[in-house]
């Protein structure tokens, strides 16, 4: 789903709405209000000062509001929530192994650049054992990474090619390829365990409240014990971006554990239930920061799945990968 960027909106808008009032004392539209005349006439006998057309002929014009804090895009709220449910709140990646994420990324790159047959070939090559039944895992990993390197270079081989001095943007995908791409992404997002396969942390569950608020549920004592044993903590993404993470923030995101609680036996941990009182509210700015860190740590996969295909495929350098903005 494509959405207008901030730059696109500002390029086409005709007014910034700054007034809380829509009409003055004489019931005339306020400049900078919701009914600013430059946005279009509101009466039959008015002429639009922007396009100089009557109310019947004026198409209406775009204005914008500068919001002091991020506001969720209601159309994409459910999609954003599903994304948060699949991320690790410690390493800020998908909770599947990075090697698997890379396979999906390379396959999507191949599809985007017209290499449908090579996508099938890649899947077959990754499953081959080269005639070795008991191939060591490290050897398998190295061989698969070499294959992925080769196919990634193939997928991006045309990204720097220019015609008349201009890099060619990607064409719209054929419907069959688009469906294949969607299925590939859906299968990848489906199999997410609670425990991260990258850092080993157990992330808190995410819940919503009326499509306007997002909460992190408190971790059980068993899960907190697992994270503490590996020195893993759930920290504020906003503080991580700003570079001022503190122990106090760690306690707030993970819940407080007393020494006596941490010394309880396994049976006690098995029966401990999460309490709704331990849920932590995530402000929109924190949610935005959580998504930003995913875009930074997932090596281009996030932009392929949710952002601009041309940016993710190296076809344009006009903007940095910022597909997370569409959710706000």
PDB file of C-alpha atoms in Angstrom:
ATOM      1  CA  UNK A   1       0.000   0.000   0.000  1.00  0.00           C
ATOM      2  CA  UNK A   2       1.503   3.340  -1.071  1.00  0.00           C
ATOM      3  CA  UNK A   3       1.058   6.465   1.014  1.00  0.00           C
ATOM      4  CA  UNK A   4       2.044  10.076   0.522  1.00  0.00           C
ATOM      5  CA  UNK A   5       5.277  11.183   2.155  1.00  0.00           C
ATOM      6  CA  UNK A   6       5.646  14.386   4.140  1.00  0.00           C
ATOM      7  CA  UNK A   7       7.595  15.900   1.250  1.00  0.00           C
ATOM      8  CA  UNK A   8       4.824  15.029  -1.227  1.00  0.00           C
ATOM      9  CA  UNK A   9       2.160  16.589   0.979  1.00  0.00           C
ATOM     10  CA  UNK A  10       4.168  19.782   1.510  1.00  0.00           C
ATOM     11  CA  UNK A  11       4.849  20.030  -2.217  1.00  0.00           C
ATOM     12  CA  UNK A  12       1.136  19.995  -3.063  1.00  0.00           C
ATOM     13  CA  UNK A  13      -0.376  21.772  -0.074  1.00  0.00           C
ATOM     14  CA  UNK A  14      -1.532  25.388  -0.247  1.00  0.00           C
ATOM     15  CA  UNK A  15      -1.837  26.271   3.439  1.00  0.00           C
ATOM     16  CA  UNK A  16      -0.755  25.275   6.910  1.00  0.00           C
ATOM     17  CA  UNK A  17      -3.656  25.087   9.345  1.00  0.00           C
ATOM     18  CA  UNK A  18      -2.656  26.921  12.499  1.00  0.00           C
ATOM     19  CA  UNK A  19      -5.897  28.301  13.946  1.00  0.00           C
ATOM     20  CA  UNK A  20      -8.040  26.442  16.441  1.00  0.00           C
ATOM     21  CA  UNK A  21     -11.029  28.501  15.279  1.00  0.00           C
ATOM     22  CA  UNK A  22     -12.870  27.776  12.052  1.00  0.00           C
ATOM     23  CA  UNK A  23     -14.958  30.973  11.892  1.00  0.00           C
ATOM     24  CA  UNK A  24     -14.645  34.469  13.305  1.00  0.00           C
ATOM     25  CA  UNK A  25     -17.305  36.427  15.195  1.00  0.00           C
ATOM     26  CA  UNK A  26     -19.036  37.352  11.914  1.00  0.00           C
ATOM     27  CA  UNK A  27     -19.116  33.705  10.795  1.00  0.00           C
ATOM     28  CA  UNK A  28     -16.437  34.222   8.162  1.00  0.00           C
ATOM     29  CA  UNK A  29     -13.855  31.473   7.549  1.00  0.00           C
ATOM     30  CA  UNK A  30     -10.645  32.019   9.484  1.00  0.00           C
ATOM     31  CA  UNK A  31      -7.337  32.156   7.641  1.00  0.00           C
ATOM     32  CA  UNK A  32      -5.357  29.141   8.833  1.00  0.00           C
ATOM     33  CA  UNK A  33      -8.520  27.390  10.009  1.00  0.00           C
ATOM     34  CA  UNK A  34     -10.228  24.269   8.725  1.00  0.00           C
ATOM     35  CA  UNK A  35     -12.286  26.364   6.298  1.00  0.00           C
ATOM     36  CA  UNK A  36      -9.478  28.623   5.088  1.00  0.00           C
ATOM     37  CA  UNK A  37     -10.699  30.024   1.718  1.00  0.00           C
ATOM     38  CA  UNK A  38      -7.534  28.867  -0.090  1.00  0.00           C
ATOM     39  CA  UNK A  39      -8.613  25.262   0.512  1.00  0.00           C
ATOM     40  CA  UNK A  40     -11.735  25.825  -1.574  1.00  0.00           C
ATOM     41  CA  UNK A  41     -14.967  27.853  -1.409  1.00  0.00           C
ATOM     42  CA  UNK A  42     -17.600  26.817   1.102  1.00  0.00           C
ATOM     43  CA  UNK A  43     -20.419  28.865  -0.425  1.00  0.00           C
ATOM     44  CA  UNK A  44     -21.994  28.940  -3.888  1.00  0.00           C
ATOM     45  CA  UNK A  45     -21.238  32.619  -4.429  1.00  0.00           C
ATOM     46  CA  UNK A  46     -17.541  32.342  -3.528  1.00  0.00           C
ATOM     47  CA  UNK A  47     -14.621  32.110  -5.949  1.00  0.00           C
ATOM     48  CA  UNK A  48     -11.643  30.002  -4.917  1.00  0.00           C
ATOM     49  CA  UNK A  49      -8.579  32.255  -4.407  1.00  0.00           C
ATOM     50  CA  UNK A  50      -6.297  29.344  -5.342  1.00  0.00           C
ATOM     51  CA  UNK A  51      -7.707  28.083  -8.660  1.00  0.00           C
ATOM     52  CA  UNK A  52     -10.190  30.926  -9.306  1.00  0.00           C
ATOM     53  CA  UNK A  53     -13.057  28.499  -9.875  1.00  0.00           C
ATOM     54  CA  UNK A  54     -16.555  28.427  -8.453  1.00  0.00           C
ATOM     55  CA  UNK A  55     -17.545  26.033  -5.697  1.00  0.00           C
ATOM     56  CA  UNK A  56     -18.966  23.618  -8.266  1.00  0.00           C
ATOM     57  CA  UNK A  57     -15.782  23.550 -10.354  1.00  0.00           C
ATOM     58  CA  UNK A  58     -13.118  23.801  -7.630  1.00  0.00           C
ATOM     59  CA  UNK A  59     -11.647  20.361  -6.831  1.00  0.00           C
ATOM     60  CA  UNK A  60     -10.534  21.422  -3.342  1.00  0.00           C
ATOM     61  CA  UNK A  61      -6.943  21.933  -2.235  1.00  0.00           C
ATOM     62  CA  UNK A  62      -4.630  20.299   0.247  1.00  0.00           C
ATOM     63  CA  UNK A  63      -3.615  21.767   3.579  1.00  0.00           C
ATOM     64  CA  UNK A  64      -1.609  20.329   6.447  1.00  0.00           C
ATOM     65  CA  UNK A  65      -1.341  20.345  10.225  1.00  0.00           C
ATOM     66  CA  UNK A  66       1.970  20.223  12.066  1.00  0.00           C
ATOM     67  CA  UNK A  67       1.443  17.712  14.874  1.00  0.00           C
ATOM     68  CA  UNK A  68       3.611  18.080  18.001  1.00  0.00           C
ATOM     69  CA  UNK A  69       3.706  14.305  18.571  1.00  0.00           C
ATOM     70  CA  UNK A  70       3.315  11.294  16.253  1.00  0.00           C
ATOM     71  CA  UNK A  71      -0.258  10.159  15.616  1.00  0.00           C
ATOM     72  CA  UNK A  72      -1.050   6.629  14.458  1.00  0.00           C
ATOM     73  CA  UNK A  73      -2.306   6.134  10.931  1.00  0.00           C
ATOM     74  CA  UNK A  74      -5.707   4.512  11.625  1.00  0.00           C
ATOM     75  CA  UNK A  75      -5.688   2.675   8.291  1.00  0.00           C
ATOM     76  CA  UNK A  76      -2.389   0.928   9.084  1.00  0.00           C
ATOM     77  CA  UNK A  77      -2.759   0.558  12.847  1.00  0.00           C
ATOM     78  CA  UNK A  78      -3.508  -3.182  12.665  1.00  0.00           C
ATOM     79  CA  UNK A  79      -0.561  -3.800  10.356  1.00  0.00           C
ATOM     80  CA  UNK A  80       1.732  -1.858  12.683  1.00  0.00           C
ATOM     81  CA  UNK A  81       0.473  -3.816  15.698  1.00  0.00           C
ATOM     82  CA  UNK A  82       1.172  -7.141  13.964  1.00  0.00           C
ATOM     83  CA  UNK A  83       4.674  -5.918  13.195  1.00  0.00           C
ATOM     84  CA  UNK A  84       5.305  -5.029  16.840  1.00  0.00           C
ATOM     85  CA  UNK A  85       4.070  -8.467  17.890  1.00  0.00           C
ATOM     86  CA  UNK A  86       6.813 -10.033  15.774  1.00  0.00           C
ATOM     87  CA  UNK A  87       9.770  -7.906  16.814  1.00  0.00           C
ATOM     88  CA  UNK A  88      12.315  -8.518  19.525  1.00  0.00           C
ATOM     89  CA  UNK A  89      12.305  -5.656  22.013  1.00  0.00           C
ATOM     90  CA  UNK A  90      15.924  -6.341  22.948  1.00  0.00           C
ATOM     91  CA  UNK A  91      17.846  -6.581  19.654  1.00  0.00           C
ATOM     92  CA  UNK A  92      15.108  -4.838  17.614  1.00  0.00           C
ATOM     93  CA  UNK A  93      14.942  -7.423  14.849  1.00  0.00           C
ATOM     94  CA  UNK A  94      12.377  -9.976  13.812  1.00  0.00           C
ATOM     95  CA  UNK A  95      12.418 -12.874  16.260  1.00  0.00           C
ATOM     96  CA  UNK A  96      13.673 -15.272  13.585  1.00  0.00           C
ATOM     97  CA  UNK A  97      17.305 -15.954  12.760  1.00  0.00           C
ATOM     98  CA  UNK A  98      18.957 -13.249  10.669  1.00  0.00           C
ATOM     99  CA  UNK A  99      20.014 -15.920   8.168  1.00  0.00           C
ATOM    100  CA  UNK A 100      16.370 -16.697   7.455  1.00  0.00           C
ATOM    101  CA  UNK A 101      15.552 -12.999   7.171  1.00  0.00           C
ATOM    102  CA  UNK A 102      18.287 -12.627   4.595  1.00  0.00           C
ATOM    103  CA  UNK A 103      16.913 -15.477   2.497  1.00  0.00           C
ATOM    104  CA  UNK A 104      13.549 -13.714   2.342  1.00  0.00           C
ATOM    105  CA  UNK A 105      15.198 -10.392   1.525  1.00  0.00           C
ATOM    106  CA  UNK A 106      17.215 -11.816  -1.372  1.00  0.00           C
ATOM    107  CA  UNK A 107      14.168 -13.633  -2.769  1.00  0.00           C
ATOM    108  CA  UNK A 108      12.139 -10.409  -2.717  1.00  0.00           C
ATOM    109  CA  UNK A 109      15.000  -8.525  -4.379  1.00  0.00           C
ATOM    110  CA  UNK A 110      15.027 -11.128  -7.154  1.00  0.00           C
ATOM    111  CA  UNK A 111      11.268 -10.836  -7.644  1.00  0.00           C
ATOM    112  CA  UNK A 112      11.368  -7.035  -7.687  1.00  0.00           C
ATOM    113  CA  UNK A 113      14.040  -7.029 -10.382  1.00  0.00           C
ATOM    114  CA  UNK A 114      12.379  -9.567 -12.666  1.00  0.00           C
ATOM    115  CA  UNK A 115      14.313 -12.725 -11.744  1.00  0.00           C
ATOM    116  CA  UNK A 116      11.353 -15.006 -11.003  1.00  0.00           C
ATOM    117  CA  UNK A 117      13.064 -18.194 -12.222  1.00  0.00           C
ATOM    118  CA  UNK A 118      16.181 -17.419 -10.212  1.00  0.00           C
ATOM    119  CA  UNK A 119      14.027 -17.174  -7.085  1.00  0.00           C
ATOM    120  CA  UNK A 120      13.041 -20.826  -7.503  1.00  0.00           C
ATOM    121  CA  UNK A 121      16.640 -21.793  -8.279  1.00  0.00           C
ATOM    122  CA  UNK A 122      17.819 -20.098  -5.093  1.00  0.00           C
ATOM    123  CA  UNK A 123      15.392 -22.106  -2.965  1.00  0.00           C
ATOM    124  CA  UNK A 124      16.643 -25.350  -4.515  1.00  0.00           C
ATOM    125  CA  UNK A 125      20.317 -24.462  -4.085  1.00  0.00           C
ATOM    126  CA  UNK A 126      19.867 -23.583  -0.422  1.00  0.00           C
ATOM    127  CA  UNK A 127      18.336 -27.006   0.250  1.00  0.00           C
ATOM    128  CA  UNK A 128      21.109 -28.960  -1.472  1.00  0.00           C
ATOM    129  CA  UNK A 129      23.815 -30.640   0.583  1.00  0.00           C
ATOM    130  CA  UNK A 130      26.450 -31.020  -2.161  1.00  0.00           C
ATOM    131  CA  UNK A 131      26.374 -34.777  -1.639  1.00  0.00           C
ATOM    132  CA  UNK A 132      27.403 -34.483   2.019  1.00  0.00           C
ATOM    133  CA  UNK A 133      24.808 -35.973   4.362  1.00  0.00           C
ATOM    134  CA  UNK A 134      26.472 -34.948   7.626  1.00  0.00           C
ATOM    135  CA  UNK A 135      27.608 -31.482   6.620  1.00  0.00           C
ATOM    136  CA  UNK A 136      28.629 -29.441   9.698  1.00  0.00           C
ATOM    137  CA  UNK A 137      26.204 -26.584  10.476  1.00  0.00           C
ATOM    138  CA  UNK A 138      28.943 -23.971  10.161  1.00  0.00           C
ATOM    139  CA  UNK A 139      29.899 -25.302   6.745  1.00  0.00           C
ATOM    140  CA  UNK A 140      26.251 -25.253   5.661  1.00  0.00           C
ATOM    141  CA  UNK A 141      25.887 -21.671   6.833  1.00  0.00           C
ATOM    142  CA  UNK A 142      28.992 -20.516   4.956  1.00  0.00           C
ATOM    143  CA  UNK A 143      27.904 -22.259   1.767  1.00  0.00           C
ATOM    144  CA  UNK A 144      24.415 -20.761   1.931  1.00  0.00           C
ATOM    145  CA  UNK A 145      25.771 -17.273   2.590  1.00  0.00           C
ATOM    146  CA  UNK A 146      28.016 -17.551  -0.472  1.00  0.00           C
ATOM    147  CA  UNK A 147      24.987 -18.529  -2.569  1.00  0.00           C
ATOM    148  CA  UNK A 148      22.986 -15.609  -1.184  1.00  0.00           C
ATOM    149  CA  UNK A 149      25.860 -13.216  -1.936  1.00  0.00           C
ATOM    150  CA  UNK A 150      25.869 -14.339  -5.562  1.00  0.00           C
ATOM    151  CA  UNK A 151      22.119 -14.025  -6.030  1.00  0.00           C
ATOM    152  CA  UNK A 152      21.958 -10.678  -4.252  1.00  0.00           C
ATOM    153  CA  UNK A 153      24.567  -9.298  -6.649  1.00  0.00           C
ATOM    154  CA  UNK A 154      22.474 -10.637  -9.519  1.00  0.00           C
ATOM    155  CA  UNK A 155      19.295  -9.015  -8.184  1.00  0.00           C
ATOM    156  CA  UNK A 156      20.983  -5.625  -7.792  1.00  0.00           C
ATOM    157  CA  UNK A 157      23.024  -5.825 -10.999  1.00  0.00           C
ATOM    158  CA  UNK A 158      20.725  -3.374 -12.781  1.00  0.00           C
ATOM    159  CA  UNK A 159      20.251  -0.956  -9.891  1.00  0.00           C
ATOM    160  CA  UNK A 160      23.158   1.283 -10.934  1.00  0.00           C
ATOM    161  CA  UNK A 161      22.579   1.033 -14.682  1.00  0.00           C
ATOM    162  CA  UNK A 162      21.550   4.369 -16.162  1.00  0.00           C
ATOM    163  CA  UNK A 163      19.724   5.299 -19.350  1.00  0.00           C
ATOM    164  CA  UNK A 164      20.243   8.871 -20.563  1.00  0.00           C
ATOM    165  CA  UNK A 165      22.007   9.604 -17.302  1.00  0.00           C
ATOM    166  CA  UNK A 166      19.077   8.502 -15.142  1.00  0.00           C
ATOM    167  CA  UNK A 167      18.649   5.397 -13.017  1.00  0.00           C
ATOM    168  CA  UNK A 168      15.581   3.485 -14.137  1.00  0.00           C
ATOM    169  CA  UNK A 169      12.920   3.008 -11.482  1.00  0.00           C
ATOM    170  CA  UNK A 170      11.282  -0.371 -10.973  1.00  0.00           C
ATOM    171  CA  UNK A 171       8.240  -1.186 -13.033  1.00  0.00           C
ATOM    172  CA  UNK A 172       4.986  -2.317 -11.408  1.00  0.00           C
ATOM    173  CA  UNK A 173       5.100  -6.041 -10.740  1.00  0.00           C
ATOM    174  CA  UNK A 174       2.943  -8.451 -12.751  1.00  0.00           C
ATOM    175  CA  UNK A 175       0.016  -9.705 -10.708  1.00  0.00           C
ATOM    176  CA  UNK A 176       1.428 -13.230 -10.437  1.00  0.00           C
ATOM    177  CA  UNK A 177       4.769 -11.924  -9.159  1.00  0.00           C
ATOM    178  CA  UNK A 178       3.007  -9.591  -6.746  1.00  0.00           C
ATOM    179  CA  UNK A 179       1.003 -12.500  -5.310  1.00  0.00           C
ATOM    180  CA  UNK A 180       4.175 -14.580  -4.982  1.00  0.00           C
ATOM    181  CA  UNK A 181       5.849 -11.700  -3.162  1.00  0.00           C
ATOM    182  CA  UNK A 182       2.907 -11.311  -0.786  1.00  0.00           C
ATOM    183  CA  UNK A 183       2.845 -15.042  -0.005  1.00  0.00           C
ATOM    184  CA  UNK A 184       6.571 -15.027   0.673  1.00  0.00           C
ATOM    185  CA  UNK A 185       6.194 -12.144   3.126  1.00  0.00           C
ATOM    186  CA  UNK A 186       3.135 -13.704   4.790  1.00  0.00           C
ATOM    187  CA  UNK A 187       4.882 -17.053   5.331  1.00  0.00           C
ATOM    188  CA  UNK A 188       7.893 -15.282   6.798  1.00  0.00           C
ATOM    189  CA  UNK A 189       5.809 -13.240   9.239  1.00  0.00           C
ATOM    190  CA  UNK A 190       3.707 -16.210  10.298  1.00  0.00           C
ATOM    191  CA  UNK A 191       6.306 -18.296  12.092  1.00  0.00           C
ATOM    192  CA  UNK A 192       7.517 -16.100  14.930  1.00  0.00           C
ATOM    193  CA  UNK A 193       8.336 -17.649  18.294  1.00  0.00           C
ATOM    194  CA  UNK A 194       8.201 -15.748  21.559  1.00  0.00           C
ATOM    195  CA  UNK A 195      11.919 -16.306  22.128  1.00  0.00           C
ATOM    196  CA  UNK A 196      14.219 -14.408  19.778  1.00  0.00           C
ATOM    197  CA  UNK A 197      16.427 -16.677  17.674  1.00  0.00           C
ATOM    198  CA  UNK A 198      19.060 -13.946  17.380  1.00  0.00           C
ATOM    199  CA  UNK A 199      19.741 -12.741  20.923  1.00  0.00           C
ATOM    200  CA  UNK A 200      17.770 -15.327  22.917  1.00  0.00           C
ATOM    201  CA  UNK A 201      15.633 -12.751  24.723  1.00  0.00           C
ATOM    202  CA  UNK A 202      11.976 -13.305  25.548  1.00  0.00           C
ATOM    203  CA  UNK A 203       9.951 -10.276  24.522  1.00  0.00           C
ATOM    204  CA  UNK A 204       6.808  -9.098  26.300  1.00  0.00           C
ATOM    205  CA  UNK A 205       3.497  -9.554  24.535  1.00  0.00           C
ATOM    206  CA  UNK A 206       1.830  -6.562  22.906  1.00  0.00           C
ATOM    207  CA  UNK A 207      -1.797  -5.591  23.357  1.00  0.00           C
ATOM    208  CA  UNK A 208      -3.919  -2.756  22.029  1.00  0.00           C
ATOM    209  CA  UNK A 209      -6.627  -0.592  23.513  1.00  0.00           C
ATOM    210  CA  UNK A 210      -9.303   0.652  21.097  1.00  0.00           C
ATOM    211  CA  UNK A 211      -6.927   1.255  18.167  1.00  0.00           C
ATOM    212  CA  UNK A 212      -5.401   4.214  19.974  1.00  0.00           C
ATOM    213  CA  UNK A 213      -3.089   2.819  22.648  1.00  0.00           C
ATOM    214  CA  UNK A 214      -0.432   0.110  22.731  1.00  0.00           C
ATOM    215  CA  UNK A 215       0.792  -1.659  25.855  1.00  0.00           C
ATOM    216  CA  UNK A 216       3.581  -4.101  26.647  1.00  0.00           C
ATOM    217  CA  UNK A 217       2.371  -6.839  28.962  1.00  0.00           C
ATOM    218  CA  UNK A 218       4.534  -7.680  31.928  1.00  0.00           C
ATOM    219  CA  UNK A 219       6.856 -10.667  31.562  1.00  0.00           C
ATOM    220  CA  UNK A 220       6.342 -13.654  33.813  1.00  0.00           C
ATOM    221  CA  UNK A 221       8.914 -14.310  36.513  1.00  0.00           C
ATOM    222  CA  UNK A 222      10.239 -17.273  34.524  1.00  0.00           C
ATOM    223  CA  UNK A 223      10.780 -15.111  31.436  1.00  0.00           C
ATOM    224  CA  UNK A 224      12.450 -12.381  33.461  1.00  0.00           C
ATOM    225  CA  UNK A 225      14.762 -14.984  34.971  1.00  0.00           C
ATOM    226  CA  UNK A 226      15.733 -16.242  31.510  1.00  0.00           C
ATOM    227  CA  UNK A 227      16.494 -12.715  30.317  1.00  0.00           C
ATOM    228  CA  UNK A 228      18.445 -11.810  33.437  1.00  0.00           C
ATOM    229  CA  UNK A 229      20.525 -14.988  33.192  1.00  0.00           C
ATOM    230  CA  UNK A 230      21.677 -13.818  29.751  1.00  0.00           C
ATOM    231  CA  UNK A 231      22.049 -10.197  30.851  1.00  0.00           C
ATOM    232  CA  UNK A 232      19.317  -9.161  28.420  1.00  0.00           C
ATOM    233  CA  UNK A 233      16.940  -6.297  29.109  1.00  0.00           C
ATOM    234  CA  UNK A 234      14.064  -4.593  27.330  1.00  0.00           C
ATOM    235  CA  UNK A 235      15.056  -0.943  27.071  1.00  0.00           C
ATOM    236  CA  UNK A 236      13.345   2.157  25.772  1.00  0.00           C
ATOM    237  CA  UNK A 237      13.880   2.504  22.020  1.00  0.00           C
ATOM    238  CA  UNK A 238      13.603   6.275  22.285  1.00  0.00           C
ATOM    239  CA  UNK A 239      16.406   6.362  24.850  1.00  0.00           C
ATOM    240  CA  UNK A 240      18.447   3.962  22.719  1.00  0.00           C
ATOM    241  CA  UNK A 241      18.208   6.323  19.739  1.00  0.00           C
ATOM    242  CA  UNK A 242      19.084   9.284  21.928  1.00  0.00           C
ATOM    243  CA  UNK A 243      21.917   7.329  23.534  1.00  0.00           C
ATOM    244  CA  UNK A 244      20.883   7.734  27.163  1.00  0.00           C
ATOM    245  CA  UNK A 245      19.706   4.291  28.292  1.00  0.00           C
ATOM    246  CA  UNK A 246      19.829   3.912  32.064  1.00  0.00           C
ATOM    247  CA  UNK A 247      19.313   1.120  34.568  1.00  0.00           C
ATOM    248  CA  UNK A 248      16.156   2.859  35.726  1.00  0.00           C
ATOM    249  CA  UNK A 249      14.705   2.587  32.228  1.00  0.00           C
ATOM    250  CA  UNK A 250      15.590  -1.106  32.140  1.00  0.00           C
ATOM    251  CA  UNK A 251      13.672  -1.721  35.347  1.00  0.00           C
ATOM    252  CA  UNK A 252      10.640   0.121  34.059  1.00  0.00           C
ATOM    253  CA  UNK A 253      10.455  -1.899  30.859  1.00  0.00           C
ATOM    254  CA  UNK A 254      11.192  -5.291  32.420  1.00  0.00           C
ATOM    255  CA  UNK A 255       9.425  -5.075  35.760  1.00  0.00           C
ATOM    256  CA  UNK A 256      11.101  -5.133  39.170  1.00  0.00           C
ATOM    257  CA  UNK A 257      12.362  -8.423  40.568  1.00  0.00           C
ATOM    258  CA  UNK A 258      13.338  -8.807  44.193  1.00  0.00           C
ATOM    259  CA  UNK A 259      16.185 -11.142  45.109  1.00  0.00           C
ATOM    260  CA  UNK A 260      13.795 -13.469  46.900  1.00  0.00           C
ATOM    261  CA  UNK A 261      11.593 -13.681  43.818  1.00  0.00           C
ATOM    262  CA  UNK A 262      14.569 -14.572  41.624  1.00  0.00           C
ATOM    263  CA  UNK A 263      15.515 -17.376  44.019  1.00  0.00           C
ATOM    264  CA  UNK A 264      12.136 -19.122  43.866  1.00  0.00           C
ATOM    265  CA  UNK A 265      12.103 -22.666  42.533  1.00  0.00           C
ATOM    266  CA  UNK A 266      11.057 -23.692  39.024  1.00  0.00           C
ATOM    267  CA  UNK A 267       7.533 -24.678  40.080  1.00  0.00           C
ATOM    268  CA  UNK A 268       6.886 -21.182  41.338  1.00  0.00           C
ATOM    269  CA  UNK A 269       7.982 -19.695  38.025  1.00  0.00           C
ATOM    270  CA  UNK A 270       5.840 -22.119  36.080  1.00  0.00           C
ATOM    271  CA  UNK A 271       2.690 -21.038  37.903  1.00  0.00           C
ATOM    272  CA  UNK A 272       3.382 -17.302  37.917  1.00  0.00           C
ATOM    273  CA  UNK A 273       0.882 -15.398  35.782  1.00  0.00           C
ATOM    274  CA  UNK A 274       1.295 -11.974  34.206  1.00  0.00           C
ATOM    275  CA  UNK A 275      -0.629  -9.229  35.912  1.00  0.00           C
ATOM    276  CA  UNK A 276      -2.365  -6.506  33.926  1.00  0.00           C
ATOM    277  CA  UNK A 277      -0.983  -4.039  36.457  1.00  0.00           C
ATOM    278  CA  UNK A 278       2.493  -4.772  35.069  1.00  0.00           C
ATOM    279  CA  UNK A 279       1.540  -3.600  31.583  1.00  0.00           C
ATOM    280  CA  UNK A 280       3.510  -0.628  30.338  1.00  0.00           C
ATOM    281  CA  UNK A 281       1.970   1.987  28.076  1.00  0.00           C
ATOM    282  CA  UNK A 282       3.985   2.771  24.947  1.00  0.00           C
ATOM    283  CA  UNK A 283       3.524   6.381  23.804  1.00  0.00           C
ATOM    284  CA  UNK A 284       3.390   6.914  20.027  1.00  0.00           C
ATOM    285  CA  UNK A 285       6.884   8.438  20.085  1.00  0.00           C
ATOM    286  CA  UNK A 286       8.245   5.269  21.715  1.00  0.00           C
ATOM    287  CA  UNK A 287       6.418   3.076  19.186  1.00  0.00           C
ATOM    288  CA  UNK A 288       7.860   5.181  16.384  1.00  0.00           C
ATOM    289  CA  UNK A 289      11.341   4.701  17.838  1.00  0.00           C
ATOM    290  CA  UNK A 290      10.784   0.941  18.104  1.00  0.00           C
ATOM    291  CA  UNK A 291      10.015   0.825  14.385  1.00  0.00           C
ATOM    292  CA  UNK A 292      12.972   3.056  13.532  1.00  0.00           C
ATOM    293  CA  UNK A 293      15.333   0.617  15.238  1.00  0.00           C
ATOM    294  CA  UNK A 294      13.835  -2.255  13.248  1.00  0.00           C
ATOM    295  CA  UNK A 295      14.516  -0.344  10.041  1.00  0.00           C
ATOM    296  CA  UNK A 296      18.117   0.174  11.178  1.00  0.00           C
ATOM    297  CA  UNK A 297      18.766  -3.422  12.250  1.00  0.00           C
ATOM    298  CA  UNK A 298      16.987  -5.501   9.611  1.00  0.00           C
ATOM    299  CA  UNK A 299      19.372  -4.720   6.743  1.00  0.00           C
ATOM    300  CA  UNK A 300      16.871  -3.467   4.180  1.00  0.00           C
ATOM    301  CA  UNK A 301      14.162  -6.079   4.735  1.00  0.00           C
ATOM    302  CA  UNK A 302      11.791  -3.642   6.444  1.00  0.00           C
ATOM    303  CA  UNK A 303      11.900  -1.205   3.533  1.00  0.00           C
ATOM    304  CA  UNK A 304      11.210  -4.053   1.107  1.00  0.00           C
ATOM    305  CA  UNK A 305       8.190  -5.213   3.097  1.00  0.00           C
ATOM    306  CA  UNK A 306       6.686  -1.900   4.139  1.00  0.00           C
ATOM    307  CA  UNK A 307       8.482   0.941   2.393  1.00  0.00           C
ATOM    308  CA  UNK A 308       9.579   2.136  -1.029  1.00  0.00           C
ATOM    309  CA  UNK A 309      10.710  -0.649  -3.389  1.00  0.00           C
ATOM    310  CA  UNK A 310      12.939   1.708  -5.355  1.00  0.00           C
ATOM    311  CA  UNK A 311      14.810   2.806  -2.239  1.00  0.00           C
ATOM    312  CA  UNK A 312      15.168  -0.777  -0.997  1.00  0.00           C
ATOM    313  CA  UNK A 313      16.481  -1.899  -4.396  1.00  0.00           C
ATOM    314  CA  UNK A 314      19.008   0.922  -4.684  1.00  0.00           C
ATOM    315  CA  UNK A 315      17.160   2.585  -7.561  1.00  0.00           C
ATOM    316  CA  UNK A 316      17.037   5.986  -5.876  1.00  0.00           C
ATOM    317  CA  UNK A 317      19.058   7.788  -3.240  1.00  0.00           C
ATOM    318  CA  UNK A 318      16.717  10.760  -2.925  1.00  0.00           C
ATOM    319  CA  UNK A 319      15.524   9.530   0.475  1.00  0.00           C
ATOM    320  CA  UNK A 320      16.810   7.273   3.177  1.00  0.00           C
ATOM    321  CA  UNK A 321      14.817   4.132   4.033  1.00  0.00           C
ATOM    322  CA  UNK A 322      11.999   5.577   6.113  1.00  0.00           C
ATOM    323  CA  UNK A 323       9.029   3.318   5.482  1.00  0.00           C
ATOM    324  CA  UNK A 324       8.176   3.455   9.184  1.00  0.00           C
ATOM    325  CA  UNK A 325       6.758   6.945   8.607  1.00  0.00           C
ATOM    326  CA  UNK A 326       3.711   5.513   6.823  1.00  0.00           C
ATOM    327  CA  UNK A 327       2.394   4.198  10.148  1.00  0.00           C
ATOM    328  CA  UNK A 328       2.088   7.758  11.541  1.00  0.00           C
TER     329      UNK A 328
END
